[in-house]
Amino acid sequence: MEKKQIDWENLDFGYIRTERRFVTNYKDGAWDAGGLTEDANVVINECAGVLQYSQSCFEGLKAYTTEDGRIVTFRPDLNGQRMEDSCRRLEMPVYPREKFVDAVMQTVKANAAYVPPYGSGATLYIRPFMFASGPVIGVKPADEYQFRVFTTPVGPYFKGGVKPLTIRISDFDRAAPNGTGHIKAGLNYAMSLHAIVDAHKQGFDENMYLDAASHTKVEETGGANFIFITKDQKVVTPRSGSILPSITRRSLMYVAKEYLGLETEEREIYKEELADFAECGLCGTAAVISPVGKIVDHGTEICLPSGMADMGPVTKKLYDTLTGIQMGRIEAPEGWIQEIR
Ligand code: PLP
Ligand code: COI
């Protein structure tokens, strides 16, 4: 298989149309067999549930070329499981996780020419998503749905790669208690758009959202969870029912403990504690681990001791181990790596 002529090293996190995508439709209470198509366009009725009441959810994962030239994905079963959870919460039909993984594998295989080469710094981003395609005008779930998977080669989510970010504590809320913050609903992202545009206008890379009920506890950003490193090298991450259960974060906590022998803790983290941490990072499929150098709280700067030049030392170890596992340089825990054959 010959790779496409793409300037892999200089890709940003954008959409490039690749050749084939997976499509399946839900009608009369059942999913059809589904299959690959070259048609990247979706034609739906003007009254489709997704257009009227935002009934949609999605996932994000990546395919990597390993050091020895295989194409692999990272824990796709967990994305399938999370999508099931999103569907249930949004009254959408579940697309079973085994079929989800199969659809992901088929789509990556069909676009193997777009999987960036090992060492290029780029990866193939995979976007499974589901939306209500059937018409509804009363506020209720639609009867018909479409599930699709497309891929796009991507570079780093934040310009500048692994240069530490400056983020601000946001006055906007992302997710309500007992709302939809813990699932990957499109509506969570729609409501973060104004906050991120405003943050960028004010010169910040991202928003740190606090819990909506008390504005005292750290939640997450618009597209990543937080990890913090304490001065005595403990890896700490926020516990909250209104943040997305990041697969990257769960993997990092395992790696910290089992590969690096670090102490780990998932607990409520108060805004007041931020100045005590040694390092901070954003973690997610797109963000990988992006270091945070500065957190601005309404004009008050909290400068992490790790500084604005490089990733902190513990964050770097976590980054190297996780990406080492994903790129096949370090042996993965059982079941984490799924090879595309
Ligand atoms: N939090 C939010 C709001 C996200 O959109 C994402 C991205 O998927 C994450 C966290 C990170 O999750 P994961 O590591 O599963 O990609
Ligand atoms: C991801 O990391 O996969 C995300 O979904 C974050 C963002 C691109 C929405």
mmCIF file of C-alpha atoms and ligand atoms in Angstrom:
data_model
loop_
_atom_site.group_PDB
_atom_site.id
_atom_site.type_symbol
_atom_site.label_atom_id
_atom_site.label_comp_id
_atom_site.label_asym_id
_atom_site.label_seq_id
_atom_site.Cartn_x
_atom_site.Cartn_y
_atom_site.Cartn_z
ATOM 1 C CA MET A 1 0.000 0.000 0.000
ATOM 2 C CA GLU A 2 1.418 3.338 -1.060
ATOM 3 C CA LYS A 3 0.988 6.275 1.309
ATOM 4 C CA LYS A 4 -0.660 9.484 0.077
ATOM 5 C CA GLN A 5 1.576 12.425 -0.707
ATOM 6 C CA ILE A 6 0.856 14.547 2.359
ATOM 7 C CA ASP A 7 3.187 16.877 4.271
ATOM 8 C CA TRP A 8 2.743 14.766 7.438
ATOM 9 C CA GLU A 9 5.192 16.759 9.568
ATOM 10 C CA ASN A 10 3.253 20.001 9.112
ATOM 11 C CA LEU A 11 -0.305 18.812 9.567
ATOM 12 C CA ASP A 12 -2.472 20.656 12.065
ATOM 13 C CA PHE A 13 -5.619 19.322 13.730
ATOM 14 C CA GLY A 14 -7.953 19.751 10.756
ATOM 15 C CA TYR A 15 -10.253 17.867 8.421
ATOM 16 C CA ILE A 16 -8.825 16.252 5.324
ATOM 17 C CA ARG A 17 -11.275 14.181 3.367
ATOM 18 C CA THR A 18 -10.099 10.587 3.126
ATOM 19 C CA GLU A 19 -11.383 7.980 0.703
ATOM 20 C CA ARG A 20 -13.882 5.829 2.554
ATOM 21 C CA ARG A 21 -16.173 6.043 5.550
ATOM 22 C CA PHE A 22 -18.509 3.566 7.281
ATOM 23 C CA VAL A 23 -22.275 4.208 7.286
ATOM 24 C CA THR A 24 -25.187 2.363 8.820
ATOM 25 C CA ASN A 25 -28.814 3.422 9.298
ATOM 26 C CA TYR A 26 -31.284 2.634 12.065
ATOM 27 C CA LYS A 27 -34.881 2.254 10.941
ATOM 28 C CA ASP A 28 -37.918 0.296 12.178
ATOM 29 C CA GLY A 29 -36.078 -0.578 15.368
ATOM 30 C CA ALA A 30 -32.943 -2.126 13.817
ATOM 31 C CA TRP A 31 -29.528 -1.219 12.358
ATOM 32 C CA ASP A 32 -28.909 -2.285 8.757
ATOM 33 C CA ALA A 33 -25.741 -4.218 7.837
ATOM 34 C CA GLY A 34 -23.809 -1.029 7.101
ATOM 35 C CA GLY A 35 -20.739 -0.717 4.931
ATOM 36 C CA LEU A 36 -18.125 1.534 3.426
ATOM 37 C CA THR A 37 -18.938 4.376 1.048
ATOM 38 C CA GLU A 38 -16.968 7.074 -0.752
ATOM 39 C CA ASP A 39 -19.757 9.608 -0.254
ATOM 40 C CA ALA A 40 -18.692 12.114 2.418
ATOM 41 C CA ASN A 41 -21.982 14.029 2.302
ATOM 42 C CA VAL A 42 -25.044 13.445 4.441
ATOM 43 C CA VAL A 43 -28.491 14.335 3.104
ATOM 44 C CA ILE A 44 -31.227 14.522 5.724
ATOM 45 C CA ASN A 45 -34.695 15.985 6.136
ATOM 46 C CA GLU A 46 -34.961 19.597 7.322
ATOM 47 C CA CYS A 47 -36.796 18.362 10.426
ATOM 48 C CA ALA A 48 -34.196 15.714 11.406
ATOM 49 C CA GLY A 49 -33.807 15.367 15.176
ATOM 50 C CA VAL A 50 -30.149 16.362 15.004
ATOM 51 C CA LEU A 51 -30.989 19.660 13.293
ATOM 52 C CA GLN A 52 -33.867 20.572 15.582
ATOM 53 C CA TYR A 53 -32.906 19.242 19.003
ATOM 54 C CA SER A 54 -29.190 18.396 18.657
ATOM 55 C CA GLN A 55 -29.648 14.683 19.184
ATOM 56 C CA SER A 56 -26.094 13.615 18.392
ATOM 57 C CA CYS A 57 -23.022 12.123 20.010
ATOM 58 C CA PHE A 58 -19.552 11.194 18.867
ATOM 59 C CA GLU A 59 -16.247 9.571 19.751
ATOM 60 C CA GLY A 60 -12.620 10.276 18.981
ATOM 61 C CA LEU A 61 -9.694 7.867 18.776
ATOM 62 C CA LYS A 62 -6.555 7.478 16.701
ATOM 63 C CA ALA A 63 -4.721 4.990 14.521
ATOM 64 C CA TYR A 64 -0.931 4.910 14.771
ATOM 65 C CA THR A 65 1.867 3.423 12.701
ATOM 66 C CA THR A 66 4.136 1.514 15.059
ATOM 67 C CA GLU A 67 7.908 1.420 14.957
ATOM 68 C CA ASP A 68 7.739 -1.952 13.165
ATOM 69 C CA GLY A 69 5.233 -0.700 10.567
ATOM 70 C CA ARG A 70 1.943 -2.090 11.866
ATOM 71 C CA ILE A 71 -1.230 0.023 12.008
ATOM 72 C CA VAL A 72 -2.876 -0.070 15.425
ATOM 73 C CA THR A 73 -5.642 1.592 17.414
ATOM 74 C CA PHE A 74 -5.639 2.273 21.135
ATOM 75 C CA ARG A 75 -8.394 0.781 23.340
ATOM 76 C CA PRO A 76 -11.239 1.209 20.796
ATOM 77 C CA ASP A 77 -13.481 -1.003 22.946
ATOM 78 C CA LEU A 78 -13.563 1.758 25.568
ATOM 79 C CA ASN A 79 -14.715 4.278 22.967
ATOM 80 C CA GLY A 80 -17.416 1.803 21.931
ATOM 81 C CA GLN A 81 -18.498 1.419 25.537
ATOM 82 C CA ARG A 82 -18.579 5.189 26.095
ATOM 83 C CA MET A 83 -20.625 5.673 22.932
ATOM 84 C CA GLU A 84 -23.141 3.166 24.263
ATOM 85 C CA ASP A 85 -23.383 5.293 27.430
ATOM 86 C CA SER A 86 -23.824 8.478 25.378
ATOM 87 C CA CYS A 87 -26.601 6.870 23.309
ATOM 88 C CA ARG A 88 -28.503 5.688 26.376
ATOM 89 C CA ARG A 89 -28.379 9.129 27.995
ATOM 90 C CA LEU A 90 -29.592 10.804 24.775
ATOM 91 C CA GLU A 91 -32.366 8.263 24.042
ATOM 92 C CA MET A 92 -30.544 7.103 20.921
ATOM 93 C CA PRO A 93 -30.316 3.458 19.838
ATOM 94 C CA VAL A 94 -27.120 1.779 21.025
ATOM 95 C CA TYR A 95 -24.686 0.677 18.343
ATOM 96 C CA PRO A 96 -23.098 -2.331 20.077
ATOM 97 C CA ARG A 97 -19.450 -1.904 21.007
ATOM 98 C CA GLU A 98 -18.272 -5.006 19.108
ATOM 99 C CA LYS A 99 -19.833 -3.639 15.915
ATOM 100 C CA PHE A 100 -18.435 -0.192 16.732
ATOM 101 C CA VAL A 101 -14.907 -1.635 16.936
ATOM 102 C CA ASP A 102 -15.438 -3.546 13.701
ATOM 103 C CA ALA A 103 -16.644 -0.387 11.920
ATOM 104 C CA VAL A 104 -13.586 1.520 13.187
ATOM 105 C CA MET A 105 -11.248 -1.250 11.992
ATOM 106 C CA GLN A 106 -12.899 -1.441 8.562
ATOM 107 C CA THR A 107 -12.673 2.329 8.109
ATOM 108 C CA VAL A 108 -9.021 2.554 9.119
ATOM 109 C CA LYS A 109 -8.110 -0.386 6.886
ATOM 110 C CA ALA A 110 -9.891 1.237 3.940
ATOM 111 C CA ASN A 111 -7.907 4.450 4.514
ATOM 112 C CA ALA A 112 -4.533 2.867 5.334
ATOM 113 C CA ALA A 113 -2.834 5.142 2.798
ATOM 114 C CA TYR A 114 -3.729 8.082 5.041
ATOM 115 C CA VAL A 115 -2.292 6.680 8.274
ATOM 116 C CA PRO A 116 0.734 8.915 8.894
ATOM 117 C CA PRO A 117 4.123 7.153 8.913
ATOM 118 C CA TYR A 118 5.929 6.312 12.146
ATOM 119 C CA GLY A 119 7.931 9.228 13.481
ATOM 120 C CA SER A 120 6.081 11.914 11.498
ATOM 121 C CA GLY A 121 4.366 13.325 14.584
ATOM 122 C CA ALA A 122 0.984 12.889 12.877
ATOM 123 C CA THR A 123 -1.722 10.261 13.426
ATOM 124 C CA LEU A 124 -5.003 9.236 11.823
ATOM 125 C CA TYR A 125 -7.864 10.675 13.854
ATOM 126 C CA ILE A 126 -10.991 8.507 13.798
ATOM 127 C CA ARG A 127 -14.374 10.126 14.336
ATOM 128 C CA PRO A 128 -17.309 7.744 14.944
ATOM 129 C CA PHE A 129 -20.582 9.634 15.385
ATOM 130 C CA MET A 130 -24.315 9.153 15.517
ATOM 131 C CA PHE A 131 -27.185 11.524 14.857
ATOM 132 C CA ALA A 132 -30.969 11.520 14.651
ATOM 133 C CA SER A 133 -31.806 11.501 10.944
ATOM 134 C CA GLY A 134 -35.574 11.021 11.296
ATOM 135 C CA PRO A 135 -37.955 14.004 11.479
ATOM 136 C CA VAL A 136 -39.328 15.189 14.840
ATOM 137 C CA ILE A 137 -41.143 18.392 15.669
ATOM 138 C CA GLY A 138 -42.500 17.650 19.139
ATOM 139 C CA VAL A 139 -39.678 17.413 21.670
ATOM 140 C CA LYS A 140 -38.993 13.677 21.665
ATOM 141 C CA PRO A 141 -36.416 11.221 20.343
ATOM 142 C CA ALA A 142 -36.415 10.550 16.597
ATOM 143 C CA ASP A 143 -37.254 7.146 15.097
ATOM 144 C CA GLU A 144 -34.352 7.003 12.650
ATOM 145 C CA TYR A 145 -30.596 7.406 13.143
ATOM 146 C CA GLN A 146 -27.338 7.212 11.246
ATOM 147 C CA PHE A 147 -23.984 6.020 12.604
ATOM 148 C CA ARG A 148 -20.873 6.904 10.641
ATOM 149 C CA VAL A 149 -17.111 6.636 11.021
ATOM 150 C CA PHE A 150 -14.707 8.846 9.096
ATOM 151 C CA THR A 151 -10.979 9.425 9.418
ATOM 152 C CA THR A 152 -8.693 12.401 8.913
ATOM 153 C CA PRO A 153 -4.907 12.645 9.301
ATOM 154 C CA VAL A 154 -4.003 15.146 12.022
ATOM 155 C CA GLY A 155 -1.057 16.851 13.661
ATOM 156 C CA PRO A 156 -0.984 18.377 17.161
ATOM 157 C CA TYR A 157 -4.225 19.747 18.636
ATOM 158 C CA PHE A 158 -2.451 22.794 20.054
ATOM 159 C CA LYS A 159 -0.235 24.819 17.756
ATOM 160 C CA GLY A 160 3.358 24.645 18.938
ATOM 161 C CA GLY A 161 3.137 20.940 19.789
ATOM 162 C CA VAL A 162 4.263 20.410 23.365
ATOM 163 C CA LYS A 163 4.936 24.040 24.329
ATOM 164 C CA PRO A 164 3.245 24.781 27.691
ATOM 165 C CA LEU A 165 -0.165 26.411 27.436
ATOM 166 C CA THR A 166 -1.690 29.372 29.210
ATOM 167 C CA ILE A 167 -5.265 28.744 30.268
ATOM 168 C CA ARG A 168 -7.842 30.774 32.155
ATOM 169 C CA ILE A 169 -10.451 29.861 34.707
ATOM 170 C CA SER A 170 -13.730 30.326 32.873
ATOM 171 C CA ASP A 171 -16.835 32.059 34.188
ATOM 172 C CA PHE A 172 -18.861 30.042 31.711
ATOM 173 C CA ASP A 173 -20.023 26.596 32.744
ATOM 174 C CA ARG A 174 -19.614 23.566 30.545
ATOM 175 C CA ALA A 175 -21.845 20.993 32.238
ATOM 176 C CA ALA A 176 -24.512 20.976 34.912
ATOM 177 C CA PRO A 177 -24.726 18.525 37.821
ATOM 178 C CA ASN A 178 -26.866 15.599 36.618
ATOM 179 C CA GLY A 179 -26.574 16.947 33.051
ATOM 180 C CA THR A 180 -24.611 15.550 30.111
ATOM 181 C CA GLY A 181 -20.992 16.435 30.974
ATOM 182 C CA HIS A 182 -20.072 12.759 31.449
ATOM 183 C CA ILE A 183 -21.067 11.739 27.921
ATOM 184 C CA LYS A 184 -19.789 12.828 24.516
ATOM 185 C CA ALA A 185 -22.864 14.725 23.350
ATOM 186 C CA GLY A 186 -22.392 17.264 20.563
ATOM 187 C CA LEU A 187 -24.399 19.749 22.609
ATOM 188 C CA ASN A 188 -21.618 19.927 25.251
ATOM 189 C CA TYR A 189 -19.291 21.217 22.566
ATOM 190 C CA ALA A 190 -21.811 23.653 21.073
ATOM 191 C CA MET A 191 -22.117 25.347 24.439
ATOM 192 C CA SER A 192 -18.348 25.594 24.856
ATOM 193 C CA LEU A 193 -17.808 27.410 21.549
ATOM 194 C CA HIS A 194 -18.497 30.917 22.804
ATOM 195 C CA ALA A 195 -16.229 30.316 25.805
ATOM 196 C CA ILE A 196 -13.318 29.120 23.647
ATOM 197 C CA VAL A 197 -13.691 31.911 21.078
ATOM 198 C CA ASP A 198 -13.699 34.413 23.941
ATOM 199 C CA ALA A 199 -10.684 32.728 25.606
ATOM 200 C CA HIS A 200 -8.714 32.913 22.344
ATOM 201 C CA LYS A 201 -9.671 36.592 21.921
ATOM 202 C CA GLN A 202 -8.280 37.267 25.392
ATOM 203 C CA GLY A 203 -5.043 35.451 24.525
ATOM 204 C CA PHE A 204 -5.638 32.143 26.321
ATOM 205 C CA ASP A 205 -5.205 28.699 24.816
ATOM 206 C CA GLU A 206 -8.058 27.009 26.700
ATOM 207 C CA ASN A 207 -10.655 27.323 29.454
ATOM 208 C CA MET A 208 -10.496 25.574 32.784
ATOM 209 C CA TYR A 209 -14.115 24.904 33.724
ATOM 210 C CA LEU A 210 -15.095 24.696 37.368
ATOM 211 C CA ASP A 211 -18.025 22.732 38.754
ATOM 212 C CA ALA A 212 -21.209 24.592 37.851
ATOM 213 C CA ALA A 213 -22.809 24.229 41.292
ATOM 214 C CA SER A 214 -20.161 25.894 43.461
ATOM 215 C CA HIS A 215 -17.424 27.204 41.140
ATOM 216 C CA THR A 216 -14.848 25.930 43.613
ATOM 217 C CA LYS A 217 -13.703 22.644 42.070
ATOM 218 C CA VAL A 218 -11.679 21.916 38.928
ATOM 219 C CA GLU A 219 -13.531 20.018 36.204
ATOM 220 C CA GLU A 220 -11.927 19.885 32.747
ATOM 221 C CA THR A 221 -11.389 21.887 29.554
ATOM 222 C CA GLY A 222 -13.608 21.868 26.470
ATOM 223 C CA GLY A 223 -11.800 18.852 25.029
ATOM 224 C CA ALA A 224 -9.528 17.285 27.648
ATOM 225 C CA ASN A 225 -9.284 16.148 31.278
ATOM 226 C CA PHE A 226 -6.694 17.489 33.727
ATOM 227 C CA ILE A 227 -3.862 15.716 35.445
ATOM 228 C CA PHE A 228 -1.763 17.421 38.117
ATOM 229 C CA ILE A 229 1.540 16.401 39.648
ATOM 230 C CA THR A 230 2.097 17.283 43.282
ATOM 231 C CA LYS A 231 5.467 18.470 44.579
ATOM 232 C CA ASP A 232 6.058 14.974 45.971
ATOM 233 C CA GLN A 233 5.343 13.412 42.540
ATOM 234 C CA LYS A 234 1.853 12.106 43.092
ATOM 235 C CA VAL A 235 -0.391 12.077 39.996
ATOM 236 C CA VAL A 236 -3.769 13.600 40.852
ATOM 237 C CA THR A 237 -6.855 13.950 38.660
ATOM 238 C CA PRO A 238 -10.283 15.492 39.352
ATOM 239 C CA ARG A 239 -13.179 13.272 40.351
ATOM 240 C CA SER A 240 -16.500 14.589 39.097
ATOM 241 C CA GLY A 241 -19.739 13.210 37.731
ATOM 242 C CA SER A 242 -19.922 15.958 35.129
ATOM 243 C CA ILE A 243 -16.629 15.439 33.260
ATOM 244 C CA LEU A 244 -15.962 13.070 30.384
ATOM 245 C CA PRO A 245 -14.317 9.831 31.569
ATOM 246 C CA SER A 246 -11.251 10.280 29.384
ATOM 247 C CA ILE A 247 -9.690 7.073 28.096
ATOM 248 C CA THR A 248 -6.313 8.806 27.918
ATOM 249 C CA ARG A 249 -6.591 9.909 31.551
ATOM 250 C CA ARG A 250 -7.634 6.450 32.737
ATOM 251 C CA SER A 251 -4.706 4.961 30.796
ATOM 252 C CA LEU A 252 -2.267 7.522 32.201
ATOM 253 C CA MET A 253 -3.311 6.809 35.774
ATOM 254 C CA TYR A 254 -2.602 3.128 35.119
ATOM 255 C CA VAL A 255 0.722 3.905 33.457
ATOM 256 C CA ALA A 256 1.723 6.205 36.342
ATOM 257 C CA LYS A 257 1.104 3.481 38.884
ATOM 258 C CA GLU A 258 2.061 0.297 37.063
ATOM 259 C CA TYR A 259 4.845 1.477 34.744
ATOM 260 C CA LEU A 260 6.337 4.412 36.634
ATOM 261 C CA GLY A 261 5.656 3.371 40.233
ATOM 262 C CA LEU A 262 4.030 6.707 41.074
ATOM 263 C CA GLU A 263 1.274 7.236 43.565
ATOM 264 C CA THR A 264 -2.050 8.182 41.956
ATOM 265 C CA GLU A 265 -5.239 9.702 43.249
ATOM 266 C CA GLU A 266 -8.622 10.612 41.766
ATOM 267 C CA ARG A 267 -10.340 13.126 44.024
ATOM 268 C CA GLU A 268 -12.064 16.479 44.143
ATOM 269 C CA ILE A 269 -9.556 19.231 43.423
ATOM 270 C CA TYR A 270 -10.248 22.716 44.707
ATOM 271 C CA LYS A 271 -9.318 25.872 42.829
ATOM 272 C CA GLU A 272 -7.399 27.012 45.923
ATOM 273 C CA GLU A 273 -5.008 24.067 45.547
ATOM 274 C CA LEU A 274 -3.848 24.990 42.059
ATOM 275 C CA ALA A 275 -0.892 27.056 43.260
ATOM 276 C CA ASP A 276 0.445 24.031 45.183
ATOM 277 C CA PHE A 277 0.950 21.726 42.183
ATOM 278 C CA ALA A 278 4.299 21.192 40.468
ATOM 279 C CA GLU A 279 2.942 20.313 37.011
ATOM 280 C CA CYS A 280 -0.337 20.354 35.121
ATOM 281 C CA GLY A 281 -1.367 18.751 31.854
ATOM 282 C CA LEU A 282 -4.399 18.406 29.595
ATOM 283 C CA CYS A 283 -4.983 14.853 28.473
ATOM 284 C CA GLY A 284 -7.130 13.402 25.748
ATOM 285 C CA THR A 285 -6.983 11.690 22.384
ATOM 286 C CA ALA A 286 -6.502 14.970 20.531
ATOM 287 C CA ALA A 287 -4.480 16.704 23.266
ATOM 288 C CA VAL A 288 -2.372 13.577 24.071
ATOM 289 C CA ILE A 289 -0.735 15.303 27.080
ATOM 290 C CA SER A 290 -0.397 19.016 26.569
ATOM 291 C CA PRO A 291 1.466 20.726 29.394
ATOM 292 C CA VAL A 292 -0.011 23.780 31.108
ATOM 293 C CA GLY A 293 2.490 26.427 32.227
ATOM 294 C CA LYS A 294 0.159 29.092 33.537
ATOM 295 C CA ILE A 295 -3.396 29.264 34.874
ATOM 296 C CA VAL A 296 -4.976 32.713 35.067
ATOM 297 C CA ASP A 297 -7.729 33.260 37.627
ATOM 298 C CA HIS A 298 -9.362 36.597 36.837
ATOM 299 C CA GLY A 299 -6.059 38.434 36.492
ATOM 300 C CA THR A 300 -4.149 36.443 39.122
ATOM 301 C CA GLU A 301 -1.470 34.305 37.502
ATOM 302 C CA ILE A 302 -0.701 30.860 38.843
ATOM 303 C CA CYS A 303 2.641 29.896 37.317
ATOM 304 C CA LEU A 304 3.390 26.181 37.502
ATOM 305 C CA PRO A 305 6.981 25.527 38.679
ATOM 306 C CA SER A 306 7.513 23.462 35.498
ATOM 307 C CA GLY A 307 7.602 26.790 33.619
ATOM 308 C CA MET A 308 6.750 27.948 30.112
ATOM 309 C CA ALA A 309 9.648 26.384 28.196
ATOM 310 C CA ASP A 310 9.161 22.619 28.503
ATOM 311 C CA MET A 311 6.947 19.878 29.809
ATOM 312 C CA GLY A 312 7.513 19.101 33.486
ATOM 313 C CA PRO A 313 9.651 16.001 34.192
ATOM 314 C CA VAL A 314 6.833 13.733 35.422
ATOM 315 C CA THR A 315 4.487 14.840 32.635
ATOM 316 C CA LYS A 316 7.289 14.030 30.177
ATOM 317 C CA LYS A 317 7.721 10.530 31.608
ATOM 318 C CA LEU A 318 3.980 9.939 31.354
ATOM 319 C CA TYR A 319 3.959 11.296 27.787
ATOM 320 C CA ASP A 320 6.902 9.167 26.696
ATOM 321 C CA THR A 321 5.441 6.012 28.233
ATOM 322 C CA LEU A 322 1.935 6.469 26.838
ATOM 323 C CA THR A 323 3.109 7.377 23.329
ATOM 324 C CA GLY A 324 5.685 4.580 23.562
ATOM 325 C CA ILE A 325 2.867 2.108 24.188
ATOM 326 C CA GLN A 326 0.761 3.579 21.369
ATOM 327 C CA MET A 327 3.642 3.482 18.870
ATOM 328 C CA GLY A 328 4.757 -0.016 19.847
ATOM 329 C CA ARG A 329 8.070 0.955 21.493
ATOM 330 C CA ILE A 330 6.908 -0.159 24.937
ATOM 331 C CA GLU A 331 4.956 -3.312 25.679
ATOM 332 C CA ALA A 332 1.254 -2.558 26.169
ATOM 333 C CA PRO A 333 -0.998 -3.976 28.860
ATOM 334 C CA GLU A 334 -3.140 -6.857 27.611
ATOM 335 C CA GLY A 335 -5.884 -5.692 25.225
ATOM 336 C CA TRP A 336 -4.824 -2.049 24.865
ATOM 337 C CA ILE A 337 -3.546 -2.286 21.299
ATOM 338 C CA GLN A 338 -5.736 -3.561 18.462
ATOM 339 C CA GLU A 339 -3.912 -4.217 15.224
ATOM 340 C CA ILE A 340 -5.581 -3.478 11.885
ATOM 341 C CA ARG A 341 -5.126 -6.485 9.619
HETATM 342 N N1 PLP B 1 -12.878 15.707 27.950
HETATM 343 C C1 PLP B 1 -13.537 16.153 26.876
HETATM 344 C C2 PLP B 1 -14.582 17.190 27.073
HETATM 345 C C3 PLP B 1 -13.240 15.635 25.604
HETATM 346 O O1 PLP B 1 -13.884 16.076 24.523
HETATM 347 C C4 PLP B 1 -12.229 14.663 25.476
HETATM 348 C C5 PLP B 1 -11.906 14.098 24.178
HETATM 349 O O2 PLP B 1 -12.349 13.065 23.808
HETATM 350 C C6 PLP B 1 -11.569 14.233 26.635
HETATM 351 C C7 PLP B 1 -11.916 14.772 27.842
HETATM 352 C C8 PLP B 1 -10.515 13.200 26.552
HETATM 353 O O3 PLP B 1 -11.071 11.922 26.383
HETATM 354 P P1 PLP B 1 -10.271 10.761 25.677
HETATM 355 O O4 PLP B 1 -9.003 10.616 26.414
HETATM 356 O O5 PLP B 1 -11.139 9.574 25.823
HETATM 357 O O6 PLP B 1 -10.064 11.177 24.276
HETATM 358 C C1 COI B 2 -10.793 14.032 21.272
HETATM 359 O O1 COI B 2 -9.763 14.197 21.929
HETATM 360 O O2 COI B 2 -10.986 13.020 20.587
HETATM 361 C C2 COI B 2 -11.845 15.016 21.304
HETATM 362 O O3 COI B 2 -12.945 14.662 20.984
HETATM 363 C C3 COI B 2 -11.506 16.374 21.730
HETATM 364 C C4 COI B 2 -11.901 17.412 20.742
HETATM 365 C C5 COI B 2 -11.220 17.277 19.420
HETATM 366 C C6 COI B 2 -13.371 17.551 20.620
#
